């Protein structure tokens, strides 16, 4: 049985995604909390019960109601630190914790939630310093871990569920299909396989630039 | 009328060389000093009284505020150009397969390299608003480029992550401030020789900071015909993707 771990379940999209995986016959583990104690507890549980993770889905996507300041109005550094810890430091620690279980799995697929709002090329925001900077940093991290782990058989999915634009159940169905399918039909054939390229797609299937 | 520029991370390397360049171009230069063991700025000051040395830690709002008040007094309340050059690199233990990753290093790098630039702009904005030039310059890096990042840099995640965040930071500022008359420079200076406390150059790396500073200073100062575009340029005048 394929094993999926979903971290930081919080939004309606996250819950719908877990339900969709269960419906498709996956064994699903979920982390609801944010603290590092939950990481170790979950790691030990998955190690004991399944011994592996095939699909890793980090839905960390912290936004803060006070993250609406511009540089002209003054930075709220407390908000920036809070959002950076949630969107960057926690996901890094979580991936580090579960990587040995992913190494033991066959799927070796890493999926992360982001937002096209945090595309340096595309954003029209003047605020959101906490969110946008944290996600830009993570996009860089994704590219580096893709370079590190792809030779070991890992593939990555970066996904924008389009919160507030698309119904959570539709976004979850789109995510399920995007996360479990291969992008290509013939492995190692550069004309028919796109898996070595790290891309960023949204719930409507559109590809975004970094 | 003499123009005023502030340069962060001016103790050595590109920052120090930019100070020399702008002094040569007739600017009043405010040099942010962080590394106490370096006295190269003091030697430069002895040759040119238009150089003002400011203690400056871009990770500390109080330090920036104190520097701003000095600039306000010495420069008649007007700052024409801000060059955000200060950066934290340093060896860190941040490898996926050598736990635990030093996440405090990830935060510190972000706090200096990305937030430091934002803090500087935020706190110096009242002085920049009074200038006609309103030029904001940021020293980034090729490793900020997500599209072209081809190595894992395992063990060294913090610096590229912080520089990608810096680029986003500059994008947000550009979206807000370009319509208000501000112009921006985002610059990749290339791999420069390390400058030692006695002013000598390390053997590693390719370019001499003095050589790069000549190009950078001209680019930062010039008026462009496509100021509305925010792009990252390198020392060869080439454009980089984000």
CSV table of C-alpha atoms in Angstrom, one decimal:
chain,number,residue,atom,x,y,z
A,1,UNK,CA,0.0,0.0,0.0
A,2,UNK,CA,1.3,3.5,-0.9
A,3,UNK,CA,1.9,5.7,2.1
A,4,UNK,CA,1.3,9.5,2.0
A,5,UNK,CA,2.2,11.9,4.8
A,6,UNK,CA,0.4,15.3,4.8
A,7,UNK,CA,2.0,17.9,7.1
A,8,UNK,CA,0.4,21.0,8.7
A,9,UNK,CA,-3.2,20.1,7.8
A,10,UNK,CA,-5.1,23.3,8.5
A,11,UNK,CA,-7.1,24.6,5.5
A,12,UNK,CA,-10.2,23.1,3.9
A,13,UNK,CA,-8.0,22.2,0.9
A,14,UNK,CA,-5.7,20.2,3.1
A,15,UNK,CA,-8.6,18.2,4.6
A,16,UNK,CA,-10.1,17.5,1.2
A,17,UNK,CA,-6.7,16.3,-0.1
A,18,UNK,CA,-6.4,13.8,2.7
A,19,UNK,CA,-9.9,12.5,2.0
A,20,UNK,CA,-9.1,12.2,-1.7
A,21,UNK,CA,-6.0,10.1,-0.9
A,22,UNK,CA,-7.9,7.9,1.4
A,23,UNK,CA,-10.6,7.4,-1.2
A,24,UNK,CA,-7.9,6.3,-3.7
A,25,UNK,CA,-6.6,3.6,-1.3
A,26,UNK,CA,-3.6,5.4,0.1
A,27,UNK,CA,-2.6,4.9,3.7
A,28,UNK,CA,-2.7,8.5,4.9
A,29,UNK,CA,-0.8,10.0,7.9
A,30,UNK,CA,-1.5,13.6,8.9
A,31,UNK,CA,0.2,16.1,11.1
A,32,UNK,CA,-2.2,18.6,12.5
A,33,UNK,CA,0.1,20.5,14.8
A,34,UNK,CA,3.0,22.9,14.3
A,35,UNK,CA,5.5,21.9,17.0
A,36,UNK,CA,8.6,19.8,16.5
A,37,UNK,CA,7.3,17.3,19.0
A,38,UNK,CA,4.6,16.3,16.5
A,39,UNK,CA,7.3,15.7,14.0
A,40,UNK,CA,9.2,13.2,16.1
A,41,UNK,CA,6.0,11.5,17.3
A,42,UNK,CA,4.7,11.1,13.7
A,43,UNK,CA,8.1,9.9,12.5
A,44,UNK,CA,8.2,7.2,15.1
A,45,UNK,CA,4.6,6.2,14.4
A,46,UNK,CA,5.1,6.0,10.6
A,47,UNK,CA,8.4,4.1,11.1
A,48,UNK,CA,6.7,1.6,13.3
A,49,UNK,CA,3.5,1.1,11.3
A,50,UNK,CA,4.6,1.6,7.7
A,51,UNK,CA,8.4,1.8,7.7
A,52,UNK,CA,8.3,4.2,4.7
A,53,UNK,CA,6.7,7.2,3.0
A,54,UNK,CA,6.0,7.2,-0.7
A,55,UNK,CA,4.5,10.6,-1.1
A,56,UNK,CA,5.3,13.6,1.1
A,57,UNK,CA,2.9,16.5,1.0
A,58,UNK,CA,3.8,19.7,2.9
A,59,UNK,CA,0.8,22.1,2.8
A,60,UNK,CA,2.5,24.7,5.0
A,61,UNK,CA,1.0,28.0,3.8
A,62,UNK,CA,1.0,30.5,6.6
A,63,UNK,CA,-0.5,33.9,6.0
A,64,UNK,CA,-1.0,36.6,8.7
A,65,UNK,CA,-3.7,39.1,8.9
A,66,UNK,CA,-1.2,41.8,9.8
A,67,UNK,CA,1.0,41.0,6.8
A,68,UNK,CA,-0.4,44.0,5.0
A,69,UNK,CA,2.3,46.6,5.6
A,70,UNK,CA,4.4,48.1,2.9
A,71,UNK,CA,8.0,49.3,3.2
A,72,UNK,CA,6.7,52.8,3.2
A,73,UNK,CA,4.4,52.2,6.2
A,74,UNK,CA,7.0,50.3,8.2
A,75,UNK,CA,7.9,46.6,8.5
A,76,UNK,CA,6.2,44.4,11.1
A,77,UNK,CA,9.2,42.3,11.9
A,78,UNK,CA,7.3,40.1,14.4
A,79,UNK,CA,4.9,39.1,11.6
A,80,UNK,CA,7.8,38.5,9.2
A,81,UNK,CA,9.6,36.2,11.7
A,82,UNK,CA,6.3,34.3,12.5
A,83,UNK,CA,5.5,33.7,8.9
A,84,UNK,CA,9.2,32.7,8.0
A,85,UNK,CA,9.3,30.2,10.8
A,86,UNK,CA,6.0,28.7,9.6
A,87,UNK,CA,6.7,28.7,5.8
A,88,UNK,CA,10.4,28.1,5.8
A,89,UNK,CA,12.0,26.8,9.0
A,90,UNK,CA,9.4,24.3,10.0
A,91,UNK,CA,9.1,22.8,6.5
A,92,UNK,CA,12.9,22.4,6.3
A,93,UNK,CA,13.0,20.7,9.7
A,94,UNK,CA,10.1,18.5,8.7
A,95,UNK,CA,11.7,17.4,5.4
A,96,UNK,CA,14.9,16.6,7.3
A,97,UNK,CA,13.0,14.5,9.8
A,98,UNK,CA,11.1,12.4,7.2
A,99,UNK,CA,13.8,12.0,4.6
A,100,UNK,CA,15.0,8.7,5.9
A,101,UNK,CA,11.4,7.3,5.6
A,102,UNK,CA,11.1,8.7,2.1
A,103,UNK,CA,14.5,7.1,1.2
A,104,UNK,CA,12.9,3.8,2.2
A,105,UNK,CA,9.8,4.3,0.1
A,106,UNK,CA,9.3,3.6,-3.6
A,107,UNK,CA,7.4,6.8,-4.6
A,108,UNK,CA,10.0,9.4,-3.6
A,109,UNK,CA,7.7,12.2,-4.5
A,110,UNK,CA,7.9,15.5,-2.7
A,111,UNK,CA,4.9,17.9,-3.0
A,112,UNK,CA,4.8,21.4,-1.6
A,113,UNK,CA,2.1,24.1,-1.6
A,114,UNK,CA,3.0,27.6,-2.7
A,115,UNK,CA,1.3,30.5,-4.4
A,116,UNK,CA,1.7,32.3,-7.7
A,117,UNK,CA,1.4,35.5,-5.6
A,118,UNK,CA,5.0,34.7,-4.5
A,119,UNK,CA,6.4,34.6,-8.0
A,120,UNK,CA,9.1,37.3,-8.3
A,121,UNK,CA,8.2,37.6,-11.9
A,122,UNK,CA,4.5,37.8,-11.6
A,123,UNK,CA,3.5,39.4,-8.3
A,124,UNK,CA,1.9,42.8,-8.4
A,125,UNK,CA,1.8,43.0,-4.6
A,126,UNK,CA,3.2,46.0,-2.7
A,127,UNK,CA,2.7,44.3,0.7
A,128,UNK,CA,2.9,40.7,2.0
A,129,UNK,CA,6.5,40.9,2.9
A,130,UNK,CA,6.2,38.0,5.3
A,131,UNK,CA,4.5,35.7,3.0
A,132,UNK,CA,6.1,36.6,-0.3
A,133,UNK,CA,9.7,36.7,0.9
A,134,UNK,CA,9.2,33.4,2.8
A,135,UNK,CA,7.8,31.7,-0.3
A,136,UNK,CA,10.6,33.1,-2.6
A,137,UNK,CA,13.1,31.6,-0.2
A,138,UNK,CA,11.4,28.3,-0.3
A,139,UNK,CA,11.3,28.3,-4.1
A,140,UNK,CA,15.1,28.6,-4.0
A,141,UNK,CA,15.2,25.7,-1.5
A,142,UNK,CA,13.0,23.6,-3.7
A,143,UNK,CA,15.3,24.0,-6.6
A,144,UNK,CA,18.3,23.1,-4.6
A,145,UNK,CA,16.7,20.0,-3.1
A,146,UNK,CA,15.5,19.0,-6.5
A,147,UNK,CA,19.1,19.2,-7.7
A,148,UNK,CA,20.2,17.2,-4.7
A,149,UNK,CA,17.6,14.5,-4.7
A,150,UNK,CA,16.6,14.0,-8.3
A,151,UNK,CA,19.6,11.8,-9.0
A,152,UNK,CA,18.3,9.5,-6.2
A,153,UNK,CA,15.0,9.1,-8.0
A,154,UNK,CA,13.0,11.9,-6.3
A,155,UNK,CA,10.5,14.0,-8.2
A,156,UNK,CA,8.9,17.2,-7.0
A,157,UNK,CA,5.6,19.0,-7.3
A,158,UNK,CA,5.1,22.7,-6.4
A,159,UNK,CA,1.5,23.5,-6.4
A,160,UNK,CA,-0.8,26.6,-6.0
A,161,UNK,CA,-4.2,25.4,-4.7
A,162,UNK,CA,-5.5,28.9,-5.4
A,163,UNK,CA,-7.0,29.5,-2.0
A,164,UNK,CA,-10.1,31.8,-2.2
A,165,UNK,CA,-10.3,31.4,-6.0
A,166,UNK,CA,-11.0,27.7,-6.4
A,167,UNK,CA,-13.3,25.6,-4.3
A,168,UNK,CA,-11.2,23.4,-1.9
A,169,UNK,CA,-12.6,20.1,-3.2
A,170,UNK,CA,-11.8,21.0,-6.8
A,171,UNK,CA,-8.3,22.2,-5.9
A,172,UNK,CA,-7.8,18.9,-3.9
A,173,UNK,CA,-8.8,16.8,-6.9
A,174,UNK,CA,-6.5,18.7,-9.2
A,175,UNK,CA,-3.7,18.3,-6.6
A,176,UNK,CA,-4.3,14.6,-6.3
A,177,UNK,CA,-3.9,14.0,-10.0
A,178,UNK,CA,-1.0,16.3,-10.3
A,179,UNK,CA,0.8,14.8,-7.3
A,180,UNK,CA,0.5,11.1,-8.3
A,181,UNK,CA,1.0,11.2,-12.1
A,182,UNK,CA,4.3,11.3,-13.9
A,183,UNK,CA,5.0,14.2,-16.1
A,184,UNK,CA,5.9,12.2,-19.1
A,185,UNK,CA,5.5,8.7,-20.6
A,186,UNK,CA,9.0,7.4,-21.1
A,187,UNK,CA,11.6,7.7,-18.4
A,188,UNK,CA,15.0,9.1,-19.3
A,189,UNK,CA,13.8,10.1,-22.8
A,190,UNK,CA,14.2,13.9,-22.9
A,191,UNK,CA,11.6,14.2,-25.6
A,192,UNK,CA,8.9,12.4,-23.6
A,193,UNK,CA,9.8,13.1,-20.0
A,194,UNK,CA,9.6,16.4,-18.1
A,195,UNK,CA,10.4,15.2,-14.6
A,196,UNK,CA,13.9,16.6,-14.5
A,197,UNK,CA,12.5,20.1,-14.8
A,198,UNK,CA,11.2,21.8,-11.6
A,199,UNK,CA,8.0,23.5,-12.4
A,200,UNK,CA,5.3,25.4,-10.5
A,201,UNK,CA,1.7,24.8,-11.4
A,202,UNK,CA,-1.6,26.0,-10.1
A,203,UNK,CA,-5.0,24.3,-9.6
A,204,UNK,CA,-6.0,25.2,-13.2
A,205,UNK,CA,-2.9,23.5,-14.6
A,206,UNK,CA,-1.1,26.8,-15.5
A,207,UNK,CA,2.6,26.9,-15.1
A,208,UNK,CA,4.1,29.9,-13.3
A,209,UNK,CA,7.6,31.3,-13.5
A,210,UNK,CA,9.7,31.8,-10.4
B,1,UNK,CA,25.3,70.4,-5.4
B,2,UNK,CA,27.1,67.4,-3.9
B,3,UNK,CA,25.1,64.2,-4.0
B,4,UNK,CA,24.8,61.9,-1.0
B,5,UNK,CA,25.1,58.1,-1.1
B,6,UNK,CA,25.0,55.5,1.7
B,7,UNK,CA,26.7,52.1,1.2
B,8,UNK,CA,26.2,49.2,3.6
B,9,UNK,CA,28.8,46.6,4.2
B,10,UNK,CA,31.5,49.1,3.3
B,11,UNK,CA,34.3,47.6,5.5
B,12,UNK,CA,35.9,45.7,2.6
B,13,UNK,CA,35.4,44.2,-0.8
B,14,UNK,CA,32.8,45.7,-3.2
B,15,UNK,CA,31.4,48.0,-0.5
B,16,UNK,CA,34.8,49.6,0.1
B,17,UNK,CA,35.6,49.8,-3.6
B,18,UNK,CA,32.2,51.5,-4.2
B,19,UNK,CA,33.2,54.1,-1.6
B,20,UNK,CA,36.4,54.9,-3.5
B,21,UNK,CA,34.4,55.1,-6.8
B,22,UNK,CA,31.8,57.5,-5.5
B,23,UNK,CA,34.4,59.7,-3.7
B,24,UNK,CA,36.1,59.9,-7.1
B,25,UNK,CA,32.8,60.9,-8.7
B,26,UNK,CA,32.4,63.8,-6.2
B,27,UNK,CA,29.8,62.3,-3.9
B,28,UNK,CA,29.6,62.7,-0.2
B,29,UNK,CA,29.8,59.0,0.9
B,30,UNK,CA,28.3,57.5,4.1
B,31,UNK,CA,30.0,54.1,4.6
B,32,UNK,CA,28.3,51.6,6.9
B,33,UNK,CA,31.0,49.9,9.0
B,34,UNK,CA,30.3,46.5,10.7
B,35,UNK,CA,33.6,44.6,11.0
B,36,UNK,CA,35.7,46.2,13.7
B,37,UNK,CA,38.9,44.4,12.7
B,38,UNK,CA,39.0,46.1,9.4
B,39,UNK,CA,40.4,49.7,9.3
B,40,UNK,CA,40.5,50.2,5.5
B,41,UNK,CA,37.7,52.8,5.7
B,42,UNK,CA,39.7,54.8,8.2
B,43,UNK,CA,42.7,54.8,5.8
B,44,UNK,CA,40.4,56.1,3.1
B,45,UNK,CA,38.9,58.7,5.3
B,46,UNK,CA,42.4,60.1,6.0
B,47,UNK,CA,42.6,60.8,2.2
B,48,UNK,CA,39.2,62.2,1.7
B,49,UNK,CA,37.0,64.1,4.1
B,50,UNK,CA,33.9,63.5,2.1
B,51,UNK,CA,33.8,60.0,3.5
B,52,UNK,CA,31.8,59.6,6.7
B,53,UNK,CA,32.1,56.3,8.5
B,54,UNK,CA,29.0,55.1,10.3
B,55,UNK,CA,28.7,52.1,12.7
B,56,UNK,CA,26.0,50.1,11.0
B,57,UNK,CA,24.4,46.7,11.6
B,58,UNK,CA,21.5,46.2,9.1
B,59,UNK,CA,20.0,43.5,11.3
B,60,UNK,CA,19.5,46.1,14.0
B,61,UNK,CA,16.8,48.8,13.6
B,62,UNK,CA,18.4,50.9,16.3
B,63,UNK,CA,21.7,50.9,14.6
B,64,UNK,CA,20.1,51.9,11.3
B,65,UNK,CA,18.1,54.7,13.0
B,66,UNK,CA,21.2,56.1,14.6
B,67,UNK,CA,23.0,56.0,11.2
B,68,UNK,CA,20.0,57.8,9.6
B,69,UNK,CA,20.2,60.6,12.1
B,70,UNK,CA,23.9,61.1,11.4
B,71,UNK,CA,23.2,61.2,7.7
B,72,UNK,CA,20.3,63.6,8.2
B,73,UNK,CA,22.6,66.0,10.0
B,74,UNK,CA,25.6,65.7,7.8
B,75,UNK,CA,23.8,65.6,4.5
B,76,UNK,CA,21.2,68.3,5.1
B,77,UNK,CA,18.4,65.9,5.3
B,78,UNK,CA,18.7,64.5,1.8
B,79,UNK,CA,19.9,61.1,0.6
B,80,UNK,CA,20.2,60.6,-3.1
B,81,UNK,CA,21.2,57.0,-3.4
B,82,UNK,CA,21.1,53.9,-1.2
B,83,UNK,CA,23.4,51.0,-2.0
B,84,UNK,CA,22.4,47.8,0.0
B,85,UNK,CA,25.6,45.7,-0.2
B,86,UNK,CA,25.9,44.2,3.3
B,87,UNK,CA,25.5,40.4,3.3
B,88,UNK,CA,26.1,37.4,5.5
B,89,UNK,CA,27.6,34.3,4.0
B,90,UNK,CA,29.7,32.3,6.3
B,91,UNK,CA,30.0,28.5,6.7
B,92,UNK,CA,26.9,26.9,8.1
B,93,UNK,CA,25.8,23.3,8.8
B,94,UNK,CA,22.7,23.1,6.7
B,95,UNK,CA,22.7,19.7,5.0
B,96,UNK,CA,19.6,17.5,4.6
B,97,UNK,CA,21.6,14.4,5.4
B,98,UNK,CA,23.6,15.8,8.3
B,99,UNK,CA,20.9,16.6,10.9
B,100,UNK,CA,20.1,18.8,12.6
B,101,UNK,CA,20.2,21.6,10.0
B,102,UNK,CA,21.2,25.0,11.6
B,103,UNK,CA,18.0,26.8,11.0
B,104,UNK,CA,19.1,29.8,13.1
B,105,UNK,CA,21.7,30.3,10.3
B,106,UNK,CA,18.8,30.3,7.8
B,107,UNK,CA,17.0,32.9,9.7
B,108,UNK,CA,20.1,35.1,10.3
B,109,UNK,CA,21.0,35.0,6.6
B,110,UNK,CA,17.4,36.1,5.8
B,111,UNK,CA,17.4,38.8,8.5
B,112,UNK,CA,20.6,40.4,7.1
B,113,UNK,CA,20.5,39.7,3.4
B,114,UNK,CA,16.8,40.3,2.7
B,115,UNK,CA,15.3,42.1,5.7
B,116,UNK,CA,18.4,44.2,6.1
B,117,UNK,CA,17.7,45.8,2.7
B,118,UNK,CA,14.1,46.4,3.5
B,119,UNK,CA,15.0,47.9,6.9
B,120,UNK,CA,17.4,50.3,5.2
B,121,UNK,CA,14.8,51.5,2.7
B,122,UNK,CA,12.1,51.8,5.3
B,123,UNK,CA,14.1,53.9,7.7
B,124,UNK,CA,15.9,56.0,5.1
B,125,UNK,CA,12.8,56.7,3.0
B,126,UNK,CA,12.1,60.1,4.6
B,127,UNK,CA,15.6,61.3,3.5
B,128,UNK,CA,15.3,59.7,0.0
B,129,UNK,CA,11.9,61.3,-0.5
B,130,UNK,CA,13.6,64.7,-0.5
B,131,UNK,CA,16.0,63.8,-3.3
B,132,UNK,CA,15.3,64.1,-7.1
B,133,UNK,CA,17.4,61.1,-7.8
B,134,UNK,CA,15.7,58.5,-5.5
B,135,UNK,CA,18.0,55.6,-6.6
B,136,UNK,CA,17.8,52.3,-4.7
B,137,UNK,CA,20.6,49.8,-5.5
B,138,UNK,CA,20.8,46.2,-4.3
B,139,UNK,CA,23.7,43.8,-4.5
B,140,UNK,CA,22.2,40.4,-5.2
B,141,UNK,CA,23.9,37.3,-6.6
B,142,UNK,CA,23.7,34.7,-9.3
B,143,UNK,CA,22.7,32.2,-6.7
B,144,UNK,CA,19.4,34.2,-6.2
B,145,UNK,CA,18.4,33.0,-9.6
B,146,UNK,CA,16.0,30.1,-9.1
B,147,UNK,CA,15.6,29.3,-12.8
B,148,UNK,CA,19.3,28.8,-13.4
B,149,UNK,CA,20.3,27.2,-10.0
B,150,UNK,CA,21.9,23.9,-11.2
B,151,UNK,CA,23.6,22.7,-8.0
B,152,UNK,CA,22.3,21.4,-4.7
B,153,UNK,CA,24.6,23.6,-2.6
B,154,UNK,CA,23.8,21.0,0.1
B,155,UNK,CA,25.2,22.4,3.3
B,156,UNK,CA,24.8,26.0,2.1
B,157,UNK,CA,21.1,26.6,1.6
B,158,UNK,CA,20.8,29.8,3.6
B,159,UNK,CA,22.6,32.3,1.3
B,160,UNK,CA,20.8,31.4,-2.0
B,161,UNK,CA,17.5,31.4,-0.2
B,162,UNK,CA,18.1,34.8,1.4
B,163,UNK,CA,19.1,36.3,-2.0
B,164,UNK,CA,16.0,34.9,-3.7
B,165,UNK,CA,14.0,36.5,-0.9
B,166,UNK,CA,15.9,39.8,-1.5
B,167,UNK,CA,14.9,39.8,-5.1
B,168,UNK,CA,11.3,39.4,-4.0
B,169,UNK,CA,11.7,42.2,-1.5
B,170,UNK,CA,13.0,44.5,-4.3
B,171,UNK,CA,10.1,43.5,-6.5
B,172,UNK,CA,7.6,44.5,-3.8
B,173,UNK,CA,9.4,47.8,-3.2
B,174,UNK,CA,9.6,48.4,-7.0
B,175,UNK,CA,5.8,47.8,-7.3
B,176,UNK,CA,5.2,50.4,-4.7
B,177,UNK,CA,7.9,53.0,-5.1
B,178,UNK,CA,8.6,53.1,-8.9
B,179,UNK,CA,5.3,55.0,-9.4
B,180,UNK,CA,6.5,57.5,-6.7
B,181,UNK,CA,9.6,58.3,-8.8
B,182,UNK,CA,12.1,55.8,-7.3
B,183,UNK,CA,14.4,53.9,-9.6
B,184,UNK,CA,16.0,50.6,-8.9
B,185,UNK,CA,19.2,48.6,-9.6
B,186,UNK,CA,19.6,44.9,-8.9
B,187,UNK,CA,23.1,43.7,-9.4
B,188,UNK,CA,25.1,40.5,-9.5
B,189,UNK,CA,28.8,41.5,-9.1
B,190,UNK,CA,30.4,38.1,-9.9
B,191,UNK,CA,32.8,36.1,-7.8
B,192,UNK,CA,35.2,38.6,-6.2
B,193,UNK,CA,38.5,38.2,-4.5
B,194,UNK,CA,38.3,38.4,-0.7
B,195,UNK,CA,39.9,41.5,0.8
B,196,UNK,CA,41.9,40.9,3.9
B,197,UNK,CA,42.2,43.3,6.9
B,198,UNK,CA,45.5,44.6,5.5
B,199,UNK,CA,43.9,45.3,2.2
B,200,UNK,CA,45.5,42.4,0.3
B,201,UNK,CA,43.5,40.2,-2.0
B,202,UNK,CA,42.8,36.5,-1.4
B,203,UNK,CA,43.9,34.1,-4.2
B,204,UNK,CA,40.5,32.5,-4.8
B,205,UNK,CA,37.8,34.0,-7.0
B,206,UNK,CA,38.1,35.7,-10.3
B,207,UNK,CA,37.5,39.5,-10.1
B,208,UNK,CA,39.0,42.3,-8.2
B,209,UNK,CA,36.4,44.4,-6.3
B,210,UNK,CA,37.9,47.7,-7.6
B,211,UNK,CA,37.4,46.5,-11.2
B,212,UNK,CA,33.8,45.5,-10.5
B,213,UNK,CA,33.0,48.6,-8.5
B,214,UNK,CA,33.9,50.8,-11.6
B,215,UNK,CA,31.2,49.0,-13.6
B,216,UNK,CA,28.7,48.9,-10.8
B,217,UNK,CA,29.1,52.6,-9.9
B,218,UNK,CA,28.5,53.7,-13.5
B,219,UNK,CA,25.5,51.4,-13.8
B,220,UNK,CA,24.0,52.5,-10.4
B,221,UNK,CA,24.4,56.2,-11.3
B,222,UNK,CA,23.3,56.2,-14.9
B,223,UNK,CA,19.8,57.1,-16.1
B,224,UNK,CA,18.3,54.3,-18.1
B,225,UNK,CA,15.6,54.4,-20.8
B,226,UNK,CA,13.8,51.4,-19.4
B,227,UNK,CA,13.6,52.3,-15.7
B,228,UNK,CA,10.1,50.7,-15.4
B,229,UNK,CA,11.7,47.2,-15.8
B,230,UNK,CA,13.1,45.5,-12.7
B,231,UNK,CA,15.8,43.1,-13.9
B,232,UNK,CA,19.0,41.7,-12.4
B,233,UNK,CA,22.1,42.8,-14.3
B,234,UNK,CA,25.6,41.4,-13.9
B,235,UNK,CA,29.1,42.8,-14.2
B,236,UNK,CA,29.1,42.0,-17.9
B,237,UNK,CA,25.9,43.9,-18.5
B,238,UNK,CA,23.9,40.7,-19.0
B,239,UNK,CA,20.4,40.3,-17.8
B,240,UNK,CA,19.5,37.4,-15.5
B,241,UNK,CA,16.1,35.7,-15.0
B,242,UNK,CA,14.7,35.3,-11.5
